[in-house]
Structures are given as structure tokens and as C-alpha cells.
Coordinates of C-alpha atoms in Angstrom, one line a residue:
M1 CA 16.2 57.8 -7.2
K2 CA 14.3 57.5 -4.0
L3 CA 16.1 56.2 -1.0
I4 CA 14.4 53.2 0.6
S5 CA 13.7 53.5 4.3
L6 CA 16.0 51.7 6.7
D7 CA 13.4 49.4 8.1
I8 CA 13.3 47.5 4.8
F9 CA 16.7 46.1 5.6
F10 CA 16.9 43.2 8.1
I11 CA 20.3 44.3 9.3
T12 CA 22.0 46.6 6.9
G13 CA 22.4 45.6 3.3
C14 CA 20.6 45.4 -0.1
L15 CA 17.8 42.8 -0.5
V16 CA 17.7 43.2 -4.3
C17 CA 21.4 42.5 -4.6
S18 CA 21.2 39.5 -2.3
T19 CA 18.3 37.8 -4.3
A20 CA 19.6 38.7 -7.8
G21 CA 22.2 35.9 -7.5
S22 CA 24.6 35.3 -10.4
R23 CA 24.8 37.9 -13.1
G24 CA 25.1 35.3 -15.9
V25 CA 25.1 36.8 -19.3
F26 CA 24.6 40.4 -17.9
K27 CA 28.2 40.4 -16.5
E28 CA 30.0 43.6 -17.2
Q29 CA 33.7 44.5 -16.8
G30 CA 34.5 46.4 -13.7
V31 CA 30.9 45.9 -12.3
Q32 CA 30.6 43.6 -9.2
V33 CA 28.2 43.5 -6.3
S34 CA 29.9 44.0 -3.0
T35 CA 29.8 41.0 -0.6
E36 CA 29.0 43.3 2.3
W37 CA 25.8 44.6 0.5
S38 CA 24.6 41.1 -0.6
T39 CA 25.3 39.5 2.8
F40 CA 23.9 42.4 4.9
Q41 CA 27.2 43.3 6.6
I42 CA 27.1 47.1 6.0
Q43 CA 27.8 49.1 9.1
G44 CA 27.7 52.8 9.8
S45 CA 30.3 55.1 11.4
N46 CA 32.0 54.0 14.6
N47 CA 31.1 57.4 16.1
E48 CA 28.9 57.3 19.2
S49 CA 26.6 60.0 17.9
R50 CA 23.4 58.5 16.4
D51 CA 22.9 61.3 13.9
I52 CA 26.4 60.8 12.5
V53 CA 25.9 57.1 12.2
L54 CA 22.6 57.6 10.3
C55 CA 24.1 60.2 8.1
S56 CA 26.9 57.8 7.2
L57 CA 24.5 55.1 6.3
R58 CA 22.4 57.4 4.1
N59 CA 25.5 58.3 2.1
K60 CA 26.4 54.7 1.6
F61 CA 22.8 53.8 0.6
K62 CA 22.7 56.6 -1.9
R63 CA 26.0 55.7 -3.5
H64 CA 24.9 52.0 -3.7
F65 CA 21.5 52.7 -5.2
C66 CA 23.1 54.9 -7.9
S67 CA 25.8 52.3 -8.7
K68 CA 25.9 50.2 -11.9
A69 CA 26.0 47.0 -9.7
H70 CA 22.7 47.8 -8.1
A71 CA 21.1 48.8 -11.4
L72 CA 22.2 45.5 -12.9
A73 CA 20.7 43.6 -9.9
E74 CA 17.4 45.4 -10.4
K75 CA 17.5 44.5 -14.2
I76 CA 18.0 40.8 -13.3
E77 CA 15.1 40.8 -10.8
N78 CA 12.8 42.3 -13.4
L79 CA 13.8 39.8 -16.0
K80 CA 13.0 37.0 -13.5
K81 CA 9.5 38.3 -12.9
N82 CA 8.9 38.6 -16.6
K83 CA 10.3 35.2 -17.2
D84 CA 7.7 33.7 -14.9
V85 CA 4.9 35.4 -16.9
L86 CA 6.5 34.3 -20.1
G87 CA 6.8 30.7 -18.9
K88 CA 3.1 30.6 -18.0
N89 CA 2.1 32.0 -21.4
V90 CA 4.3 29.3 -23.1
D91 CA 2.7 26.6 -20.9
A92 CA -0.8 27.9 -21.9
V93 CA 0.1 27.8 -25.6
N94 CA 1.6 24.3 -25.2
M95 CA -1.6 23.1 -23.4
S96 CA -3.7 24.2 -26.4
L97 CA -1.4 22.3 -28.7
L98 CA -1.2 19.2 -26.5
K99 CA -5.0 18.4 -26.5
E100 CA -4.5 15.7 -29.1
T101 CA -1.8 14.1 -27.0
Y102 CA -4.2 14.3 -24.0
S103 CA -6.7 12.1 -25.9
V104 CA -4.0 9.5 -26.8
L105 CA -2.8 9.3 -23.2
R106 CA -6.4 8.8 -22.0
T107 CA -6.8 6.0 -24.4
A108 CA -3.6 4.2 -23.3
Y109 CA -4.6 4.7 -19.6
Y110 CA -8.0 3.2 -20.3
L111 CA -6.4 0.0 -21.7
A112 CA -4.1 -0.4 -18.7
K113 CA -6.9 0.4 -16.1
N114 CA -9.2 -2.2 -17.7
N115 CA -6.6 -4.9 -18.4
R116 CA -7.2 -4.6 -22.1
P117 CA -4.5 -5.7 -24.6
F118 CA -2.4 -2.9 -26.0
T119 CA -3.2 -4.2 -29.5
D120 CA -6.6 -2.4 -29.0
H121 CA -4.9 1.0 -28.8
K122 CA -4.8 1.5 -32.6
T123 CA -8.4 0.4 -33.0
L124 CA -9.7 2.7 -30.2
V125 CA -7.7 5.7 -31.7
E126 CA -9.2 5.0 -35.1
L127 CA -12.7 4.8 -33.6
Q128 CA -12.4 8.1 -31.9
Q129 CA -11.1 9.7 -35.1
L130 CA -14.2 8.4 -36.9
I131 CA -16.5 10.3 -34.4
G132 CA -14.5 13.5 -34.8
V133 CA -12.0 13.4 -32.0
K134 CA -8.6 14.8 -32.9
M135 CA -6.0 12.2 -32.1
G136 CA -2.9 13.6 -33.9
H137 CA -1.1 11.5 -36.5
I138 CA 1.4 9.5 -34.4
L139 CA 1.5 7.5 -31.0
H140 CA -1.2 5.2 -32.4
S141 CA 0.7 1.9 -32.1
R142 CA 0.8 -0.7 -29.3
F143 CA 4.4 0.1 -28.8
S144 CA 3.5 3.8 -28.2
A145 CA 0.8 2.7 -25.7
T146 CA 3.4 0.6 -23.8
N147 CA 5.8 3.6 -23.6
I148 CA 3.0 5.9 -22.5
I149 CA 2.0 3.7 -19.7
E150 CA 5.6 3.3 -18.6
S151 CA 6.0 7.1 -18.6
I152 CA 2.7 7.6 -16.6
V153 CA 3.8 5.0 -14.0
K154 CA 7.2 6.6 -13.5
E155 CA 5.7 10.1 -13.0
M156 CA 2.9 8.7 -10.7
L157 CA 5.4 6.8 -8.6
R158 CA 7.9 9.8 -8.5
S159 CA 5.1 12.1 -7.3
I160 CA 3.9 9.7 -4.6
V161 CA 7.4 9.0 -3.3
N162 CA 8.5 12.7 -3.4
N163 CA 5.4 13.6 -1.3
I164 CA 6.1 10.9 1.3
V165 CA 9.8 11.8 1.5
S166 CA 9.3 15.6 1.7
S167 CA 6.6 15.3 4.4
S168 CA 8.6 12.7 6.4
S169 CA 5.6 10.5 6.6
K170 CA 6.1 7.3 8.6
L171 CA 6.5 4.3 6.3
A172 CA 5.4 0.6 6.6
V173 CA 6.6 -2.0 4.1
L174 CA 4.7 -5.3 3.3
I175 CA 6.2 -8.1 1.2
D176 CA 5.0 -11.5 0.0
E177 CA 6.3 -14.1 -2.4
A178 CA 4.6 -16.1 -5.2
S179 CA 5.4 -17.8 -8.5
T180 CA 4.6 -16.4 -11.9
L181 CA 3.7 -18.3 -15.1
S182 CA 7.4 -18.7 -15.8
R183 CA 7.7 -20.5 -12.4
K184 CA 10.1 -17.8 -11.2
T185 CA 9.7 -16.6 -7.6
T186 CA 8.4 -13.0 -7.5
M187 CA 8.2 -10.7 -4.5
I188 CA 5.5 -8.1 -4.4
V189 CA 6.4 -4.9 -2.4
N190 CA 3.6 -2.7 -1.0
I191 CA 4.0 0.3 1.3
K192 CA 1.6 2.1 3.6
A193 CA 2.1 5.8 4.3
S194 CA 0.3 9.1 4.5
V195 CA 0.2 11.1 1.2
L196 CA -0.7 14.8 1.1
G197 CA -1.6 14.6 4.8
E198 CA -4.4 12.1 4.3
P199 CA -4.8 9.0 6.5
P200 CA -2.2 6.3 5.5
E201 CA -3.1 4.1 2.6
F202 CA -1.7 1.1 0.9
I203 CA 0.4 1.7 -2.3
F204 CA 1.7 -0.9 -4.7
L205 CA 5.4 -0.2 -5.2
D206 CA 6.9 -2.9 -7.4
L207 CA 7.0 -6.5 -8.5
V208 CA 10.5 -7.9 -8.0
E209 CA 11.9 -11.1 -9.4
L210 CA 14.0 -12.9 -6.8
Q211 CA 17.3 -14.3 -8.0
D212 CA 18.1 -15.6 -4.6
Q213 CA 15.5 -16.8 -2.1
T214 CA 17.8 -16.6 1.0
S215 CA 17.3 -13.9 3.6
E216 CA 20.2 -11.9 2.2
G217 CA 18.9 -12.2 -1.3
I218 CA 15.4 -11.0 -0.3
I219 CA 16.9 -8.0 1.7
D220 CA 19.1 -7.0 -1.2
A221 CA 16.1 -7.1 -3.6
L222 CA 13.9 -5.2 -1.1
M223 CA 16.5 -2.4 -0.4
S224 CA 17.3 -2.1 -4.1
C225 CA 13.5 -1.7 -4.8
L226 CA 13.2 1.0 -2.1
T227 CA 16.3 2.9 -3.3
K228 CA 15.1 2.8 -6.9
A229 CA 11.8 4.2 -5.8
G230 CA 13.5 7.2 -4.1
F231 CA 13.9 6.2 -0.5
T232 CA 17.4 6.7 0.8
E233 CA 18.8 4.6 3.7
E234 CA 19.2 7.7 5.9
W235 CA 15.6 8.6 5.4
L236 CA 14.5 5.1 6.1
K237 CA 16.4 5.0 9.4
Q238 CA 14.3 8.0 10.5
N239 CA 10.9 7.1 9.1
W240 CA 10.6 3.4 8.4
V241 CA 8.5 2.1 11.3
S242 CA 7.0 -1.3 10.3
F243 CA 7.8 -4.4 8.3
V244 CA 5.2 -7.1 7.7
S245 CA 5.6 -10.5 6.1
D246 CA 4.2 -14.0 6.2
G247 CA 5.4 -16.7 8.6
A248 CA 7.9 -18.4 6.4
S249 CA 11.1 -19.3 8.3
V250 CA 13.2 -17.3 5.8
M251 CA 11.1 -14.2 6.8
V252 CA 10.6 -14.6 10.6
G253 CA 13.6 -16.7 11.6
K254 CA 14.8 -15.6 15.0
H255 CA 18.5 -15.1 14.1
S256 CA 18.9 -15.2 10.3
G257 CA 15.4 -14.3 9.0
V258 CA 14.7 -11.2 7.0
S259 CA 12.9 -9.6 9.9
A260 CA 15.8 -10.2 12.3
K261 CA 18.4 -8.8 9.9
L262 CA 16.3 -5.8 9.1
K263 CA 15.9 -5.1 12.8
K264 CA 19.7 -5.1 13.2
R265 CA 20.1 -2.7 10.3
F266 CA 17.1 -0.5 11.4
P267 CA 16.9 -0.8 15.2
K268 CA 13.6 1.2 15.5
L269 CA 11.8 -1.0 13.0
L270 CA 8.8 -2.9 14.3
T271 CA 8.7 -6.3 12.5
W272 CA 5.3 -8.0 12.3
H273 CA 4.0 -11.5 11.3
C274 CA 0.8 -11.3 9.2
M275 CA -2.1 -11.8 11.6
N276 CA -4.1 -13.7 9.0
H277 CA -1.4 -16.3 8.7
R278 CA -1.2 -16.5 12.5
L279 CA -4.9 -17.1 12.7
E280 CA -4.6 -20.0 10.2
L281 CA -1.7 -21.5 12.2
A282 CA -3.8 -21.3 15.4
V283 CA -6.7 -23.2 13.8
S284 CA -4.2 -25.7 12.4
D285 CA -2.6 -26.3 15.8
A286 CA -6.0 -26.9 17.4
V287 CA -7.1 -29.3 14.7
D288 CA -3.8 -31.3 15.1
K289 CA -4.2 -31.6 18.9
V290 CA -7.8 -32.9 18.8
T291 CA -7.7 -36.4 17.3
A292 CA -11.4 -36.8 16.9
I293 CA -11.4 -34.0 14.3
N294 CA -9.4 -36.0 11.8
H295 CA -12.4 -36.6 9.5
F296 CA -12.8 -32.8 9.2
K297 CA -9.3 -32.0 8.2
I298 CA -10.4 -32.1 4.6
F299 CA -12.4 -29.0 5.2
V300 CA -9.9 -27.0 7.1
E301 CA -7.3 -25.5 4.7
K302 CA -4.1 -23.9 5.9
L303 CA -4.7 -20.7 4.0
W304 CA -7.6 -18.4 5.0
V305 CA -10.1 -19.5 7.5
A306 CA -12.8 -17.8 5.5
S307 CA -12.2 -20.4 2.7
S308 CA -12.6 -23.2 5.1
F309 CA -15.8 -21.8 6.5
R310 CA -17.3 -21.5 3.0
T311 CA -16.6 -25.2 2.5
V312 CA -18.3 -26.2 5.7
R313 CA -21.2 -23.8 5.0
A314 CA -21.7 -25.4 1.6
V315 CA -21.9 -28.9 3.2
W316 CA -24.4 -27.6 5.8
T317 CA -26.5 -25.8 3.3
S318 CA -26.6 -28.7 0.8
F319 CA -26.8 -31.4 3.5
T320 CA -30.2 -32.8 2.5
A321 CA -29.3 -32.8 -1.2
L322 CA -26.0 -34.5 -0.6
V323 CA -27.7 -37.3 1.4
R324 CA -30.2 -37.9 -1.4
H325 CA -27.5 -37.9 -4.0
F326 CA -25.4 -40.4 -2.1
E327 CA -28.4 -42.6 -1.5
K328 CA -29.3 -42.7 -5.2
A329 CA -25.6 -43.3 -6.2
S330 CA -25.3 -46.2 -3.7
I331 CA -28.1 -48.1 -5.5
D332 CA -27.3 -47.0 -9.1
D333 CA -26.8 -50.1 -11.2
Q334 CA -24.8 -48.1 -13.8
R335 CA -22.0 -47.7 -11.2
N336 CA -19.6 -50.5 -10.3
Y337 CA -19.6 -52.2 -6.9
T338 CA -16.7 -50.1 -5.6
E339 CA -18.3 -46.8 -6.4
R340 CA -21.7 -47.9 -4.9
Q341 CA -19.9 -48.9 -1.7
T342 CA -18.1 -45.7 -1.5
Y343 CA -21.3 -43.7 -1.8
R344 CA -23.0 -45.9 0.7
G345 CA -20.2 -45.2 3.2
L346 CA -20.4 -41.5 2.6
C347 CA -24.2 -41.6 3.1
D348 CA -23.9 -43.5 6.4
R349 CA -21.3 -41.0 7.5
L350 CA -23.5 -38.0 6.7
K351 CA -26.6 -39.4 8.2
S352 CA -24.9 -40.1 11.6
P353 CA -25.5 -37.7 14.5
E354 CA -21.8 -37.7 15.2
F355 CA -21.0 -36.1 11.8
L356 CA -24.0 -33.7 12.0
C357 CA -23.0 -32.4 15.5
D358 CA -19.4 -32.0 14.5
L359 CA -20.5 -30.2 11.4
G360 CA -22.5 -27.8 13.5
L361 CA -19.6 -27.2 15.9
M362 CA -17.2 -26.5 13.0
Y363 CA -19.7 -24.2 11.3
D364 CA -20.2 -22.1 14.4
T365 CA -16.5 -21.9 15.2
L366 CA -15.2 -21.2 11.7
H367 CA -18.0 -18.7 11.2
E368 CA -16.7 -16.6 14.1
L369 CA -13.1 -17.0 13.0
S370 CA -14.0 -16.1 9.4
I371 CA -15.4 -12.8 10.6
V372 CA -12.1 -12.0 12.3
S373 CA -10.1 -13.1 9.3
E374 CA -12.1 -10.9 6.9
E375 CA -12.0 -8.0 9.3
L376 CA -8.2 -8.3 9.6
Q377 CA -7.9 -8.0 5.8
A378 CA -9.6 -4.6 5.8
Q379 CA -7.3 -1.7 4.6
T380 CA -8.3 0.5 7.5
M381 CA -7.5 -2.1 10.2
T382 CA -5.1 -1.0 12.9
L383 CA -3.1 -3.0 15.5
L384 CA -5.3 -1.8 18.3
R385 CA -8.5 -2.7 16.6
A386 CA -7.1 -6.1 15.7
D387 CA -6.3 -6.6 19.3
L388 CA -9.9 -5.9 20.2
L389 CA -11.2 -8.3 17.5
V390 CA -9.0 -11.2 18.6
K391 CA -9.9 -10.7 22.3
R392 CA -13.6 -10.5 21.4
A393 CA -13.4 -13.7 19.3
I394 CA -11.7 -15.5 22.2
R395 CA -14.6 -14.5 24.6
V396 CA -17.2 -15.6 22.1
L397 CA -15.5 -19.0 21.6
A398 CA -15.3 -19.4 25.4
S399 CA -19.0 -18.8 25.6
F400 CA -19.6 -21.8 23.2
K401 CA -18.5 -24.1 26.0
T402 CA -21.6 -23.4 28.1
Q403 CA -24.1 -22.1 25.5
P404 CA -24.0 -23.8 22.0
E405 CA -24.4 -21.5 19.0
E406 CA -27.2 -21.7 16.4
K407 CA -25.9 -24.6 14.2
L408 CA -24.7 -26.8 16.9
S409 CA -28.0 -26.3 18.8
A410 CA -29.9 -27.3 15.6
A411 CA -27.7 -30.4 15.2
L412 CA -28.3 -31.4 18.8
E413 CA -32.1 -31.0 18.4
A414 CA -32.0 -33.1 15.2
K415 CA -30.1 -35.8 17.1
D416 CA -32.7 -35.9 19.8
H417 CA -35.8 -35.8 17.6
G418 CA -34.5 -37.0 14.2
T419 CA -34.0 -40.4 12.6
L420 CA -30.3 -40.3 12.5
K421 CA -28.4 -43.5 12.8
S422 CA -25.3 -43.6 14.9
N423 CA -22.0 -44.6 13.2
P424 CA -19.6 -46.4 15.6
K425 CA -16.6 -45.6 13.4
I426 CA -17.0 -41.8 14.2
K427 CA -16.3 -40.3 17.5
Y428 CA -17.8 -37.0 18.7
I429 CA -15.5 -34.1 18.9
N430 CA -15.1 -33.1 22.5
T431 CA -16.5 -29.6 22.3
E432 CA -14.9 -28.3 25.5
E433 CA -11.5 -29.8 24.6
F434 CA -11.6 -28.5 21.0
L435 CA -12.6 -25.0 22.1
R436 CA -10.0 -24.9 24.9
S437 CA -7.3 -26.0 22.4
L438 CA -8.4 -23.4 19.9
I439 CA -8.4 -20.6 22.5
D440 CA -5.0 -21.6 23.8
S441 CA -3.6 -21.6 20.2
L442 CA -5.1 -18.1 19.5
Q443 CA -3.6 -16.7 22.7
K444 CA -0.3 -18.2 21.8
R445 CA -0.2 -17.2 18.1
L446 CA -1.8 -13.8 18.5
P447 CA -0.1 -12.1 21.4
F448 CA -0.3 -8.3 21.9
E449 CA 2.1 -8.1 24.8
E450 CA 4.9 -6.1 23.1
D451 CA 5.8 -2.8 24.8
I452 CA 5.3 -0.8 21.6
L453 CA 1.7 -2.1 21.3
K454 CA 1.0 -1.2 24.9
D455 CA 2.4 2.3 24.3
L456 CA 0.3 2.6 21.1
S457 CA -2.9 1.8 23.1
I458 CA -2.5 5.1 24.9
L459 CA -3.5 6.8 21.6
D460 CA -6.9 5.1 21.8
I461 CA -9.1 7.2 24.1
S462 CA -11.7 4.4 24.4
R463 CA -9.1 2.4 26.4
W464 CA -8.5 5.2 29.0
P465 CA -9.7 4.7 32.6
S466 CA -12.8 6.5 33.6
E467 CA -10.8 9.0 35.6
P468 CA -7.2 9.2 34.2
G469 CA -4.6 11.1 36.1
I470 CA -3.3 14.5 34.9
R471 CA -0.1 12.8 33.6
Y472 CA -1.7 9.6 32.4
G473 CA 0.1 8.1 29.4
E474 CA 2.9 10.7 29.4
A475 CA 5.7 8.1 29.7
E476 CA 4.2 6.0 26.8
I477 CA 4.0 9.1 24.6
H478 CA 7.6 10.0 25.3
R479 CA 8.7 6.4 24.4
L480 CA 6.7 6.5 21.1
C481 CA 8.2 9.9 20.2
A482 CA 11.7 8.7 20.9
C483 CA 11.2 5.4 19.0
F484 CA 9.6 6.7 15.8
N485 CA 10.8 10.4 15.8
L486 CA 7.3 11.6 16.3
C487 CA 6.2 15.2 17.0
T488 CA 2.5 15.6 16.4
D489 CA 1.9 12.9 13.8
Q490 CA -1.6 11.6 14.3
N491 CA -1.4 9.2 11.4
C492 CA 1.4 7.0 12.9
M493 CA -0.9 4.6 14.7
Q494 CA -2.8 3.9 11.4
T495 CA 0.5 3.3 9.5
F496 CA 1.1 -0.1 11.1
P497 CA -0.4 -2.9 9.0
V498 CA -1.7 -6.1 10.6
S499 CA -1.8 -8.3 7.6
T500 CA -0.3 -9.0 4.2
A501 CA -3.7 -9.3 2.6
E502 CA -2.9 -6.3 0.4
C503 CA -0.1 -8.3 -1.1
K504 CA -2.4 -11.3 -1.7
R505 CA -4.8 -8.9 -3.6
G506 CA -1.8 -7.8 -5.6
F507 CA -1.0 -11.4 -6.6
S508 CA -4.6 -12.0 -7.5
L509 CA -4.5 -9.0 -9.8
M510 CA -1.1 -10.3 -11.2
N511 CA -2.7 -13.6 -12.1
T512 CA -5.5 -11.8 -13.9
I513 CA -3.1 -9.6 -15.9
L514 CA -0.3 -12.1 -16.5
T515 CA -1.1 -14.3 -19.5
N516 CA 1.2 -16.3 -21.8
K517 CA 0.9 -13.5 -24.4
R518 CA 1.6 -10.6 -22.0
S519 CA 5.2 -9.4 -21.4
V520 CA 6.3 -10.0 -17.9
L521 CA 8.2 -6.7 -17.9
L522 CA 4.9 -4.8 -18.3
V523 CA 3.1 -6.5 -15.4
S524 CA 4.4 -4.1 -12.7
N525 CA 3.3 -1.1 -14.7
L526 CA -0.1 -2.5 -15.2
M527 CA -0.5 -3.4 -11.5
M528 CA 0.6 0.2 -10.6
I529 CA -2.2 1.7 -12.8
N530 CA -4.8 -0.8 -11.5
L531 CA -4.0 -0.5 -7.8
N532 CA -2.9 3.1 -7.5
G533 CA -4.3 4.9 -10.5
P534 CA -7.6 6.9 -10.3
P535 CA -10.7 5.8 -12.2
N536 CA -10.8 6.6 -15.9
S537 CA -13.3 9.4 -15.2
L538 CA -11.0 11.1 -12.7
F539 CA -7.7 10.6 -14.6
N540 CA -6.1 14.0 -15.4
P541 CA -3.4 13.6 -18.0
E542 CA -2.1 17.2 -17.8
K543 CA 1.1 16.6 -15.7
Y544 CA 1.7 13.3 -17.5
V545 CA 1.5 14.9 -20.9
Q546 CA 4.1 17.6 -19.8
S547 CA 6.4 14.8 -18.6
W548 CA 5.9 12.9 -21.8
A549 CA 6.5 16.0 -24.0
R550 CA 9.8 16.7 -22.4
H551 CA 11.3 13.3 -23.5
H552 CA 9.1 12.2 -26.5
R553 CA 7.2 13.6 -29.4
T554 CA 3.6 14.7 -29.2
A555 CA 0.7 13.3 -31.1
N556 CA 0.8 16.1 -33.7
D557 CA 4.6 16.4 -34.1
P558 CA 5.2 17.5 -37.7
R559 CA 8.6 15.8 -37.8
S560 CA 7.0 12.3 -37.6
R561 CA 5.5 10.2 -40.4
Q562 CA 1.7 10.2 -40.2
C563 CA 0.0 6.9 -39.3
K564 CA -2.0 5.3 -42.1
Y565 CA -5.0 3.0 -41.6
D566 CA -6.1 0.3 -44.0
D567 CA -9.6 0.8 -45.5
R568 CA -12.0 -1.8 -44.1

């Protein structure tokens, strides 16, 4: 046997014996690999002569390479290499046999992705068989479709979470509450993190039924959900950077709220109140402070400024039609006296310059705020961009004091040249007072003065001074690295969500999926497919089929009874 040159060994030892590991079934009596050889601790002679030391090592190498222990280690290594080839060949054979199961999984995935009832599964399988597609002879029932979707969701979630955990991506968690058809309070849990090194994206995690709506109950349910998904508390302490919720007192309470208690448990966590909710509260505060705006409170909802703007826009767009309708209704003899008087009062209110000017002011103001509200709901929105949007909106609203916007200008022109009749029961909204109150509320409700936000602004080059110093931003970067355990993570700034709008989208989907005939236990799986799953055309069932085949029977398993279809 040839002797291997000395430079193959990192120190002095046998690489083959060290990587062979356990001998397993190849164990022989009296044959054992020396610990010194497998751990690279072989030394030459203690003689000072280099030639004598090398000669001693050569003799040891020769005896070792000719030993039964080394030959056994080489045999194990060769078997490992052949095993990899054999495994690939077995997988290739299995793939050819699993094509029918592929088709069944694609059919079940189509049903979940398109919110179709699982009772359609058998019909779709039968249809594909009629056109020549091989679908096997089992896994054709709605119960099989349910189990298939559950298996796909588990594998999909496991893959996502394992990638996040292994790459130590920074994690943001968003939660919101709502009631289901059974009137039970449900908490939706979304996360935002970088997957496969891509920019951070929102991921639906789970739909959790709350047994206790106290802060402790919510925290227990949340931590149980995160642990079940695969996030350990030790990992969360290192990588959980943001928690976002709505403005309910149980969530943002200063001492006993969910945010406060999570902050004590995870000191580096940035807790954040949804900016869309803050915006609604700011508008509500301004409306409450200005008494002359009482007749417009019916248009200003406390949820989503964009919805309030659409209401005001509908009144403005249909103003002429509404006036004509009220005029006709006020003289309609088929209506009783009370109804006619009600319509007459509404008509007089709409035809007054006070109402028209106030409508124009509310239109312009809510239009600007609705733009901000819709921008804040964007999935790519960051804290720094949200800061710029809010400050820009405040500057625009301040300009309305001296230069009226389009709709208010049109209303003032109609007041001067039209035939509007003043209504003494209505008072004009003081434009300057209303705008000042609104701006103050926005500045109070939407502050960006926290140190962490100032430090994050250093990552935005557009905010740098024209001639920054050589060490500009160094202290802020050090604080960010210390706070969030950062090294060169460029995606951290994009990980911080500004709104729980993604949770609202999830609840909207839940209401679409959840019917009185749909099992509540399946809703979370269907939401996972809808929100996180790829389109039908891009769905690759290969890894899901492998996972399914390890624990279930395939579509052409000969041990199962063949499905029979009634002749129609």
C-alpha cells in the first residue's frame, strides 16, 4: 500500500479513521481504532534529530495503514459514498412512482388556494381521470384532502421557520384580535422576517383562540404559538426585535399591558402601537375638540380614515343628485308628514353654504389623511418612510390654513356666486382652529422621538448632511448593533412593521373562508395556504409528497382498497 504524504495530515493522525465514526455492524473482535489516530495526537520520536523523527513517523504510518482497523475504516467510508448514490437512485425511482400522488396533492392545493369546499376534491379527481390523468386509486375523499392540506401546511411552516432560525434573521411579531362566527375571541399572529436572505416579508403564522383575554392570557397564547412554530425563548431573546399591536388598553397599558410585560421579558424588544390606529385616534381627537364639526361626526368613523374619506367623497360626488332626491321626497304625497319634513330639513341643510364649505374642508383634509393611511398599510413600509409621510402630511395640512385646497376653493366660489341659502342652525367650521387641532393631535399621537428611531435614521443615506464627518453616525451604529445583536444585517431596518394592517387583511380572509359549514379547525391551514402559499402555477409538490409518503400511503398504494365512483 502506498504511504500518504505527511502534508495530508493537519497535525499527525488519520483522516479516514477520524471521519469513519462508529463501526456499527462491522465491529470485529480485537479490532479497534486508536484514539490517538482518530484525534490527531500521534507524535514522532523525542529525539532532536529531524531525520530520526520522520523515520519514526513513517514506521507508525506504515503499521497503521496495514492494520485491520484502518482497512475497516476505509470500508465504512466507501460504503457511505455508495449509500449516497444508492439513496439518490431510490429517490429517483420513488419520484417516478409518486407522479400520481403529485396530481392528487396539486388538486387538494388548488381547493385550498381558491377557497373551494373539500367536497369538490372527489369530483375534480374524477374529472382528471376522465381526461386521461393518472390519479391513483386512493386519496380521493374530502377527508384525504383535509389531511393533505394539513401536511402541506406543516411542511411549509417548518421550512420557513427553520430558515429563519438557522439564519438568525431578525423577527417582528404582529397580533390583532377579532371574533369568529362562534363569537369566540381569536388572535391572529403574523411575523415579519427575512427568508432565504431576501428582504423581510410578512408571514401568517397561526390563528389562536383566546381562552383568557387578559394580558397574561394573551402573552401565554402568543408564546405558546411561537414555541409551537419552532422559536425557542433563547433564540427570541437574541433575534426578536419588534412587537406591534393595536391601541387597546390590554395591549399598550403602561404597567400591565401586553407590550409592557413583553418588554420586561425581552428587554431589547421595540414595542410599537399600530400607526393606522394612531392616525384614526388623532382625527377623532380633533373632531371632538371642534364643536362646530358635530354635524360631520356621522361621516368620520373611528376605524380607517380611508373609509371616512370614501363616505365624504360619495356625498360630494352625488351632491346634486342628493339635493334633487330630497326635494322630490319633501313634496311626495305618498310619504307621511314626518318623512316629508325630514327630507325638507335634509335638503335645507345640504343647500346651505355652511354645509357645502364644511364638506369641501373635510374632503380636502380626509383626502390627504387617506393617502397617508393607505401608504402606511403597504407591506414595504418602514418606520423611516412612515416618519417622512407623517411630517409631509402635517406640512400639507398647515398649508391649507393660508391656501385652500381644490374642493374648499370650489365650495367658496359656489358660496359667492351660487344660489345657496344660509342655514342659521349650522355654524361654519373654523378652518384654522380645526387644522391646528388636527396637526396638534397628529404630532401628539404620531411621535418619532424615540432614541432607537433616531439611530435607525442613520441607515437612511437621504437623511445625511451634505458634508458628513468621517465618523458621522458611528455612535448610532454601535448602539443598534448592541441593541439588536447586529453585524452586517442590512434587512434589519425593513423588519420593523409600522401597522397591523396585515392582520386586518388576515381577518378579512378569515371572514371569507369561515362559513357555518366550514370547520373552524381548518381555517388556520387554509389561511396559511392563501397568504403564504405560491400560486397554483408555481406550486411544486415534490418535497410535500416526500413528507406525505413518509407518514401516509401514496395514491397508488396496493394495500388500500380502490375508490369506486357511481355511474352518472
